[in-house]
Steps between C-alpha positions, in 0.01 A plus 500: 500500500584132500225248455442276803485125454195297590530183705318171470542135581699320235329256268641194331526704179744735677752223575721543190546871577551439874769240435669737252502769770648257754773402253584858396803558720836327547382295800165399352650420162692211656203346679185565294375352171310761300338424168171475319445149635495516878659201675260299715685596820377860462144386436503283813639788708241740358215261586635456855523878549146550369364225726656652814289781650813642667680553169449749221696512176447851369576679177533872435359622170540811289276537195407132527861379498659314793790716619564355845428216738530402863380230734339596830474234769326543834667304780327432832725490803519521875748787505371855513223372729367263235533758228497403136787611279514562127789366294575667166687280251591485133480875436582582139440794268541478125844631397349760268284637783759523779558842653143613433351444846341162429703314762417759760131482410512119527663499843269776626202298379627183673560686828148643483358150444685383812381800701138445392525136606631599844852366458753609762805476275594505132822323410699419192840374404726602219828351388814679622617501138221750423625818672263719296205296629624536857521879459154503342338310789678714759375814324148362549555453874613137524786446743770231485408359841593132470754276335321275255617147442396246239561132461460393139369151438572314178228535238342235285 
């Protein structure tokens, strides 16, 4: 039987591993800056997430090692009769742990957090260039219901 991961809020000490996870695919490799010294931009973002009660940066652990991460954001809104929605972002599983049920456990955990909070909807986006991720999310019950659009702004 496979061991199930445990979930907890990320700490500042987790940042090097989280950034490595975010960079560990062709899309992330071109936009992230992993390393032992974490650039200040990640530290500022981490502090902002921690200070926001509607945001949770979460890690999944096996035997004390970080093997996955995701960000869960709760968004208030008027739609769905004023129902709150949960947004799942930045889902990553360590390359050496993929295919072992960790991603499914992470998403199931996030959906349960949203359900316990009374959210009316759980949403996520994934890049069209990740067909395996699209199949994975559909297998878990997510439906491609909308066309997502992004407008990238120049960075510092």
